[in-house]
PDB file of C-alpha atoms in Angstrom:
ATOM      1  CA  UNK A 362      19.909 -25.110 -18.513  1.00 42.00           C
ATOM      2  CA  UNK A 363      23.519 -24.443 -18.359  1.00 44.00           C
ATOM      3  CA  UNK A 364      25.479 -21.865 -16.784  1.00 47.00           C
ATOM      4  CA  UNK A 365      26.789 -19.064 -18.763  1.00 47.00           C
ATOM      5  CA  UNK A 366      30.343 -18.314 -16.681  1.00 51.00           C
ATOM      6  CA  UNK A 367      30.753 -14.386 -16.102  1.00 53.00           C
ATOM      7  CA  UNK A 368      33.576 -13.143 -14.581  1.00 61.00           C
ATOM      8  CA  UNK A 369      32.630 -11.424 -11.173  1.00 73.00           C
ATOM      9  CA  UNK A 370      32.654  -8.227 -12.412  1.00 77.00           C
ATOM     10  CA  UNK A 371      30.828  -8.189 -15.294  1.00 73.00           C
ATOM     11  CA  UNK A 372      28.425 -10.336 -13.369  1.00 74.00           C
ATOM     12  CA  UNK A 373      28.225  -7.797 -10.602  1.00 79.00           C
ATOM     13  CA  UNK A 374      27.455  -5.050 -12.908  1.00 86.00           C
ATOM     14  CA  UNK A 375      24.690  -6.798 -14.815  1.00 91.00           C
ATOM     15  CA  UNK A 376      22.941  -7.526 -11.693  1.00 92.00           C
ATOM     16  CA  UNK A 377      23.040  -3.868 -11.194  1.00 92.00           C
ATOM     17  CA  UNK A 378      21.613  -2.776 -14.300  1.00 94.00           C
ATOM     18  CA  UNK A 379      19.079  -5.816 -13.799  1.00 96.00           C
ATOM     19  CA  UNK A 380      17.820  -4.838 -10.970  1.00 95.00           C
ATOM     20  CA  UNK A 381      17.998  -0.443 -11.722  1.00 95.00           C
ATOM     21  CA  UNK A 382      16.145  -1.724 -14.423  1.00 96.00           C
ATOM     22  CA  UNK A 383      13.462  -4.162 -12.765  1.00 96.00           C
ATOM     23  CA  UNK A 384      12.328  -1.617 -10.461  1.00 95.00           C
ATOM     24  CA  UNK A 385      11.939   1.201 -12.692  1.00 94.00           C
ATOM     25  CA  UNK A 386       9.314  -1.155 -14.559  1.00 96.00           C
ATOM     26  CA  UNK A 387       7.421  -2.488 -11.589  1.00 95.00           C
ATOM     27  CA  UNK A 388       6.843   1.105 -10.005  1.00 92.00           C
ATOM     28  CA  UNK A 389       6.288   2.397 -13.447  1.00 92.00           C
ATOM     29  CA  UNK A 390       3.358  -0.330 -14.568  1.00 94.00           C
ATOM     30  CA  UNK A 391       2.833  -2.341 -11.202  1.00 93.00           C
ATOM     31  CA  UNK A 392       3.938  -5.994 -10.408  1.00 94.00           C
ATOM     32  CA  UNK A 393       1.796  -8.327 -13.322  1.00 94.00           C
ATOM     33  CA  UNK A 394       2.104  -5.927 -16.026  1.00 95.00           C
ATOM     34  CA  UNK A 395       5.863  -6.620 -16.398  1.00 96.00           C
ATOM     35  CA  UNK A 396       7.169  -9.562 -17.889  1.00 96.00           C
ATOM     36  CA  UNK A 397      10.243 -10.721 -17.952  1.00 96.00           C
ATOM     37  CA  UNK A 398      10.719 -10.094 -21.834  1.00 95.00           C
ATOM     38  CA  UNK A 399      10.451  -6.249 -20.632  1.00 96.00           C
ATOM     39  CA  UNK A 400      13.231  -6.455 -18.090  1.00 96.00           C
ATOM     40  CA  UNK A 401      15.366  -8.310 -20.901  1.00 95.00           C
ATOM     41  CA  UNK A 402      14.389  -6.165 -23.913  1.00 95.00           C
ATOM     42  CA  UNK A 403      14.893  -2.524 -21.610  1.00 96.00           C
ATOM     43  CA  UNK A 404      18.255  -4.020 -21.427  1.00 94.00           C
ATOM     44  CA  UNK A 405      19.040  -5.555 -24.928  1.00 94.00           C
ATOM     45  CA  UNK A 406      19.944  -8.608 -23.251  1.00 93.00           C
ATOM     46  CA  UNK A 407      18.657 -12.156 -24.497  1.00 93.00           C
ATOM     47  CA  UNK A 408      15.951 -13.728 -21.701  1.00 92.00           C
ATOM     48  CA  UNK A 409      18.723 -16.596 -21.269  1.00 92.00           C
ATOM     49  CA  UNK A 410      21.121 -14.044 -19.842  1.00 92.00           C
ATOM     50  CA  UNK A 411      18.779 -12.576 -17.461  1.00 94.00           C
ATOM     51  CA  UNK A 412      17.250 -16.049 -16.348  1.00 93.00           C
ATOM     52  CA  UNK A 413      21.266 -16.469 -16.149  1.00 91.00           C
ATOM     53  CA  UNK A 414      21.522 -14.089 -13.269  1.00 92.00           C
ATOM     54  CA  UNK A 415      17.748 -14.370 -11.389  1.00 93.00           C
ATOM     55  CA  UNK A 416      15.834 -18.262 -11.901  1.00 92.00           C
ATOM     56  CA  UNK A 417      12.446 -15.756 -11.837  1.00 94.00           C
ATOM     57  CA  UNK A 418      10.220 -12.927 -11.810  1.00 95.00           C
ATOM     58  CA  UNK A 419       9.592 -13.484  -8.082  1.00 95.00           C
ATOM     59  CA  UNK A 420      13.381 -14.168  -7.433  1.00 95.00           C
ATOM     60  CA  UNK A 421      13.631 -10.536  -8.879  1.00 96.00           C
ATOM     61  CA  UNK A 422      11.272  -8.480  -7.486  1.00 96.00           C
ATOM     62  CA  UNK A 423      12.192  -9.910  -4.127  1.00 96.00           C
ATOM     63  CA  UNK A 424      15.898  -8.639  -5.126  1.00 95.00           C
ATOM     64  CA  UNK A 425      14.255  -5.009  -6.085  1.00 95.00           C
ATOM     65  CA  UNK A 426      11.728  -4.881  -2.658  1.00 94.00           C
ATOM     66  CA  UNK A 427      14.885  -5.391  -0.925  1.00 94.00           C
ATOM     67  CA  UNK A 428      16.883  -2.742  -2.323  1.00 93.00           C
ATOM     68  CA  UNK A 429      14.035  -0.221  -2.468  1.00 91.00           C
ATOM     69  CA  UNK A 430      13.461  -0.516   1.425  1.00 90.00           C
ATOM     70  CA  UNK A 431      16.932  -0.228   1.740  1.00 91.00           C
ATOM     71  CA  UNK A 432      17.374   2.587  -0.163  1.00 89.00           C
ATOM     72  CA  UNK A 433      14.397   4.380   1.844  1.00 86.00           C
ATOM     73  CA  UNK A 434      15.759   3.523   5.075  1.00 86.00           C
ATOM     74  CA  UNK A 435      18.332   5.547   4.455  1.00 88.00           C
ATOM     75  CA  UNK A 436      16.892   8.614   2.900  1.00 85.00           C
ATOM     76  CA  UNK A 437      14.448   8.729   6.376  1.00 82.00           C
ATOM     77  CA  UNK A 438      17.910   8.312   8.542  1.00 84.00           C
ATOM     78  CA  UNK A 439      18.973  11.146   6.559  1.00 85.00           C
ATOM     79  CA  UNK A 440      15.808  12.990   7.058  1.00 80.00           C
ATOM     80  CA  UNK A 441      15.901  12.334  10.784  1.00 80.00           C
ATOM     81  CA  UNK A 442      19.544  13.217  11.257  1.00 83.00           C
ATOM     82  CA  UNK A 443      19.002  16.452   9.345  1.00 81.00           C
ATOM     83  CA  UNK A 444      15.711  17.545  11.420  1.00 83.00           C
ATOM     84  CA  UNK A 445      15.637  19.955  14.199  1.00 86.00           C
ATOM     85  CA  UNK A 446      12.990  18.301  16.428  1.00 90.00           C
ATOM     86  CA  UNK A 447      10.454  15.340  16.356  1.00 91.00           C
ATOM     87  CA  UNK A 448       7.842  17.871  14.086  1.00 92.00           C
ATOM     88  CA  UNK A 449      10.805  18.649  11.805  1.00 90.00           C
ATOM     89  CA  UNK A 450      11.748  14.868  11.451  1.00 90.00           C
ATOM     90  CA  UNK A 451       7.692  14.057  11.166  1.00 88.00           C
ATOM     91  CA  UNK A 452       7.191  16.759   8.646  1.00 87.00           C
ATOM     92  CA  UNK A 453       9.952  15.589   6.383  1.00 85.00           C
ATOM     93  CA  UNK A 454       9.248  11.452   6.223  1.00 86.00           C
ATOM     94  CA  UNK A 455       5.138  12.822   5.284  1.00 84.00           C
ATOM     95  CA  UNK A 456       6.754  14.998   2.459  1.00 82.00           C
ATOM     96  CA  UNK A 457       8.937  11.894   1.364  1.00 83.00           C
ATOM     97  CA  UNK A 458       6.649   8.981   1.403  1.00 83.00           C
ATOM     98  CA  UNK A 459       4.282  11.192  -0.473  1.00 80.00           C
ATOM     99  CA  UNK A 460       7.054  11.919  -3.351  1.00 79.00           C
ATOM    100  CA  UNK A 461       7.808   7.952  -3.008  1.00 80.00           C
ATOM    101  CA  UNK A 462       3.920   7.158  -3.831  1.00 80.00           C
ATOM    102  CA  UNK A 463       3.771   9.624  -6.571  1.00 77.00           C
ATOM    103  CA  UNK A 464       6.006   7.745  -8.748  1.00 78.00           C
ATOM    104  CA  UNK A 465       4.935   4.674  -8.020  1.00 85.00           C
ATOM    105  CA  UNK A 466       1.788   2.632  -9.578  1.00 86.00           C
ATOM    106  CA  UNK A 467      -0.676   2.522  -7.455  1.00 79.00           C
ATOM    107  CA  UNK A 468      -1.363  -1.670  -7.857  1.00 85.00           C
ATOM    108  CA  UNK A 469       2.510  -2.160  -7.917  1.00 89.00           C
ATOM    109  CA  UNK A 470       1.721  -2.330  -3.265  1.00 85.00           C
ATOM    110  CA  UNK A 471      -1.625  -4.212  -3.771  1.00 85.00           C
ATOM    111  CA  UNK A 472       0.249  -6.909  -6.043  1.00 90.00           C
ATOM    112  CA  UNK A 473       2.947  -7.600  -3.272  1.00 89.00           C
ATOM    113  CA  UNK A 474       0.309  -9.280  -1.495  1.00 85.00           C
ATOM    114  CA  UNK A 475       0.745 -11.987  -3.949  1.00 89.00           C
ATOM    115  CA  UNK A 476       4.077 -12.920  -2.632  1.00 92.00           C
ATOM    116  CA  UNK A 477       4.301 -14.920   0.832  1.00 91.00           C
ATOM    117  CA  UNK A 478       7.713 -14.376   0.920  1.00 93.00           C
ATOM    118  CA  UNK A 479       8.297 -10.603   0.507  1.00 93.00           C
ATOM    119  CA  UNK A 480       5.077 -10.247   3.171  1.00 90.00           C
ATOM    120  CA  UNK A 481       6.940 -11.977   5.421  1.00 92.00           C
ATOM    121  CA  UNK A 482      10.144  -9.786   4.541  1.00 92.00           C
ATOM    122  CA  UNK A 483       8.246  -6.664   5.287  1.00 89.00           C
ATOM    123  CA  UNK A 484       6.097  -7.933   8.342  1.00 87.00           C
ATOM    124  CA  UNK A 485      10.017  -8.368   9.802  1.00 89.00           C
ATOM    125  CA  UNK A 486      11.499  -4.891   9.291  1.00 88.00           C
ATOM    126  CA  UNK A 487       8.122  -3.486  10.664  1.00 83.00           C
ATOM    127  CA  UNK A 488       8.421  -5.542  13.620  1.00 82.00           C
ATOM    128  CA  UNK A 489      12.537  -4.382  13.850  1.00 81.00           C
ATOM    129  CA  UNK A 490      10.640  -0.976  13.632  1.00 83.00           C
ATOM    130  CA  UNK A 491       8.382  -1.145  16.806  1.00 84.00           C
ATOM    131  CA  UNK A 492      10.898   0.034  19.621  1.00 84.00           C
ATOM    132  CA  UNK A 493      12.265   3.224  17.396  1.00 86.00           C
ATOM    133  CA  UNK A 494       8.676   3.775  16.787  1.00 89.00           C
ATOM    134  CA  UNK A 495       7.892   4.119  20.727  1.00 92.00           C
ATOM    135  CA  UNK A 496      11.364   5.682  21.246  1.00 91.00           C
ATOM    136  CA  UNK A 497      10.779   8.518  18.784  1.00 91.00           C
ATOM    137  CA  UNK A 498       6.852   8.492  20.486  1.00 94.00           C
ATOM    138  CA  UNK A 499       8.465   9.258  23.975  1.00 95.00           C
ATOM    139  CA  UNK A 500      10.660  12.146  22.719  1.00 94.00           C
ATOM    140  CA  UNK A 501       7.925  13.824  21.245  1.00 95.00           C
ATOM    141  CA  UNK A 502       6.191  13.760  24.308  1.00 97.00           C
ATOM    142  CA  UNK A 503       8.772  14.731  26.277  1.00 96.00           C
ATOM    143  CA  UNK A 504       9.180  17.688  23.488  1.00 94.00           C
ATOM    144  CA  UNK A 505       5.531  17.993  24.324  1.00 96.00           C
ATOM    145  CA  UNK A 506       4.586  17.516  20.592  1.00 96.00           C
ATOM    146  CA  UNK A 507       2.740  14.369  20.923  1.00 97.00           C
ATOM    147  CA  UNK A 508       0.065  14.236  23.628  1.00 96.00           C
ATOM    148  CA  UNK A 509       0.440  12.109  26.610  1.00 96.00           C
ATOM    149  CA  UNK A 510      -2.675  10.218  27.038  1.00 96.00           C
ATOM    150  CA  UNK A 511      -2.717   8.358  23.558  1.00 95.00           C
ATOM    151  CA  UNK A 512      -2.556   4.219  23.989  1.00 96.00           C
ATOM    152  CA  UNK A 513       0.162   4.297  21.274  1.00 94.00           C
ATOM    153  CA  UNK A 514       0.483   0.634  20.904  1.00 92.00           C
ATOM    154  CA  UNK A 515      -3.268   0.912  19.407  1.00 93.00           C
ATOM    155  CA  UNK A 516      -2.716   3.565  17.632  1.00 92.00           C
ATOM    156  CA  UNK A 517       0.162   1.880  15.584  1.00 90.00           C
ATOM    157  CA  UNK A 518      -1.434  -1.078  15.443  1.00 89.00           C
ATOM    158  CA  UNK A 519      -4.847   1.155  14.260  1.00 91.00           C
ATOM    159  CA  UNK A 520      -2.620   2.583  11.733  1.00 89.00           C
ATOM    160  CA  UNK A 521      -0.987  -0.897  10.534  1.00 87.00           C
ATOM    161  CA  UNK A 522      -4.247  -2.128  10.114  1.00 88.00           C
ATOM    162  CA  UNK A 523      -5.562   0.544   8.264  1.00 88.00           C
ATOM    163  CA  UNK A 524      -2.814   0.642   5.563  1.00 84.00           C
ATOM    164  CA  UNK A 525      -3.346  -2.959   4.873  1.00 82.00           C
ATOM    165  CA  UNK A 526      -6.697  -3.034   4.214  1.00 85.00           C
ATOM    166  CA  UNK A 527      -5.570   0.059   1.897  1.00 84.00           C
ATOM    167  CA  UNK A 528      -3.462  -1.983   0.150  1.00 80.00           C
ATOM    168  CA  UNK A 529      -6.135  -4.901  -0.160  1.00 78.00           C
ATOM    169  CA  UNK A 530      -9.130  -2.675  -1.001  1.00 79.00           C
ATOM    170  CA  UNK A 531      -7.587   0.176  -3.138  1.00 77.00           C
ATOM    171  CA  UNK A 532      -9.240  -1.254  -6.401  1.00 71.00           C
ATOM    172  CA  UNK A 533     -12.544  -0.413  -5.327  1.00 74.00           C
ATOM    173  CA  UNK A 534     -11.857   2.903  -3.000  1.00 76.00           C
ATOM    174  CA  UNK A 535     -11.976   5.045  -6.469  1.00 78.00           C
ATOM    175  CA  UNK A 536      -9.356   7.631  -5.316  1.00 78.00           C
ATOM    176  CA  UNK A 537      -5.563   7.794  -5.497  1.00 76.00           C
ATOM    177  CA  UNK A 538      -2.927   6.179  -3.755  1.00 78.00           C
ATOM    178  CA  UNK A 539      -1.696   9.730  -3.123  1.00 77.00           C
ATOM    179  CA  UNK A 540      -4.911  11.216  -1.482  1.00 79.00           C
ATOM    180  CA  UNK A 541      -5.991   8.052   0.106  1.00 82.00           C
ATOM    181  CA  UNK A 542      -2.327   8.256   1.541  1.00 81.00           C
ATOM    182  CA  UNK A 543      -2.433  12.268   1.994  1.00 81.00           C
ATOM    183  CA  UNK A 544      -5.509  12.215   4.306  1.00 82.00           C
ATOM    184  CA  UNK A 545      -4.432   9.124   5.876  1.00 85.00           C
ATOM    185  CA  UNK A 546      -1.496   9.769   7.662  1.00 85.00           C
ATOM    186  CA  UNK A 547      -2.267  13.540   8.199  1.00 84.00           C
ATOM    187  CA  UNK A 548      -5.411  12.398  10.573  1.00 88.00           C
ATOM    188  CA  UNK A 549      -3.696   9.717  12.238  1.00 89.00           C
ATOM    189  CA  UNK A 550      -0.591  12.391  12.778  1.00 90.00           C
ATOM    190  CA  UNK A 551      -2.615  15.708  13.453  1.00 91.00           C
ATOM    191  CA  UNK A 552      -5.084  12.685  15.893  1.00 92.00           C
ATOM    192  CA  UNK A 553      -1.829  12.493  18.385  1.00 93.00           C
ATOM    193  CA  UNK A 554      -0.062  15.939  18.462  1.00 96.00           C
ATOM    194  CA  UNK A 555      -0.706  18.390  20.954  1.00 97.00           C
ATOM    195  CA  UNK A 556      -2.072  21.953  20.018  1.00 96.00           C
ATOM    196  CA  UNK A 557       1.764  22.696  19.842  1.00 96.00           C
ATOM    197  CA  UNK A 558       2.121  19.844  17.416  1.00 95.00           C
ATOM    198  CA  UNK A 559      -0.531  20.848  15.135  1.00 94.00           C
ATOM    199  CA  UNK A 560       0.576  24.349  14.842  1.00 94.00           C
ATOM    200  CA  UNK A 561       3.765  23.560  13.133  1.00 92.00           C
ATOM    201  CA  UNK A 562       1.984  20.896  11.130  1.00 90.00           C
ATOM    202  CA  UNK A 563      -1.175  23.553  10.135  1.00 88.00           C
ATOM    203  CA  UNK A 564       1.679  25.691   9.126  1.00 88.00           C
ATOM    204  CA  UNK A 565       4.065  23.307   7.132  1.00 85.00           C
ATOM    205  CA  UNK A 566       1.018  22.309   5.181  1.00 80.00           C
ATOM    206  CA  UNK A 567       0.088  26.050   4.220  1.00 82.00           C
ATOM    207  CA  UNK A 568       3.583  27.264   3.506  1.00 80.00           C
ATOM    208  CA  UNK A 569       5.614  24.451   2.017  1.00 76.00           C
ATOM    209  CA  UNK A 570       5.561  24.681  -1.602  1.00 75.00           C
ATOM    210  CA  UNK A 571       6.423  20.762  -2.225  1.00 67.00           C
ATOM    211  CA  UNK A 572       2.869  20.630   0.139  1.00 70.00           C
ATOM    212  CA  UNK A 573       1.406  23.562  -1.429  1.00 70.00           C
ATOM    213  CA  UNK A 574       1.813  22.085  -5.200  1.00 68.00           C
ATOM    214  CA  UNK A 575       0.628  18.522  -4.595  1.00 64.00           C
ATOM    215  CA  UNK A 576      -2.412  19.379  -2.550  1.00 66.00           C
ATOM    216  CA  UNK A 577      -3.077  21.170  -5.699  1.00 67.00           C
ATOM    217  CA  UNK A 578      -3.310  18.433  -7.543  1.00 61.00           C
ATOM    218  CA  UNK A 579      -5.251  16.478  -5.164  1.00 59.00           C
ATOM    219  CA  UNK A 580      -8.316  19.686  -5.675  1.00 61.00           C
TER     220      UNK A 580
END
């Protein structure tokens, strides 16, 4: 096929719009449901000038996992530089990745398994993760939050685990993403706090009204 010559920034600004465009549709309707013709018609572009820009639907969504992680990465640094202590910092990435899951399709995460590449992209930034991780699991004991005499490496590793066989199984668990999610990470984080800990946690969950309205939902 040949090239169609943009100048840079036109070319730079299409790629935006691509990609704004992309994810909206794969969080909206999941990974398979969206074909390229989607991405190209939500536009009013011709197929030619999108396959122009990205060679193909994995190309793109490789493009659109990238900038989404990004893009969360820095609303939790902005979480964490915001919070008061390690249960203000905990408190506030729960309420987030529970917003993030709301609006997004619940096969959109199993359907990523389909893609050796962007595994391999995430299995990376996890492992980039592991020494903030135990950094932010020493201040918290130190803080005397988090209880001392927790093997941490397993319970990460517990955790890990326990998400991706979420993500492989969730077509036959018959609840949602959300409350799967919600009870989740609440046991794992209310398994390792002290009696301190769970005292702010008990209350966030009984006063916060983002907290109060989507466990509403989950009734």
């Amino acid at each position: 096929m040949n090239r169609i010559r943009y100048n840079t920034s036109y070319r730079t600004t299409l790629k935006d719009k691509i990609l704004d465009t992309a994810n909206s549709l794969f969080n909206e309707r999941g990974v398979k449901a969206v074909k390229m013709d989607d991405i190209s018609n939500s536009l009013s572009i011709s197929k030619r000038t999108l396959y122009e820009i990205y060679d193909n639907k994995e190309d793109l969504l490789f493009e659109c996992v990238k900038i989404s992680f990004e893009r969360s990465e820095r609303e939790l640094h902005e979480q964490v530089e915001n919070a008061d202590n390690v249960m203000d910092t905990l408190i506030r990435i729960f309420r987030l990745k529970l917003q993030q899951l709301r609006n997004t399709h619940p096969s959109f995460y199993c359907e990523l398994e389909k893609y050796p590449k962007i595994l391999e992209y995430f299995e990376q930034k996890n492992a980039d993760r592991q020494q903030q991780q135990m950094d932010f699991i020493r201040r918290g004991i130190r803080e005397g939050y988090f209880r001392s005499d927790v093997n941490y490496d397993l319970t990460l590793n517990l955790f890990d685990v326990s998400n991706r066989y979420i993500i492989s199984n969730y077509s036959v668990l018959n609840y949602s993403m959300e409350l799967v999610s919600y009870n989740m990470i609440f046991v794992f984080l209310r398994g390792f706090c002290t009696l301190k800990g769970i005292e702010i946690l008990d209350k966030f969950l009984e006063d916060d009204p983002v907290m109060q309205s989507f466990r509403k939902k989950l009734e």
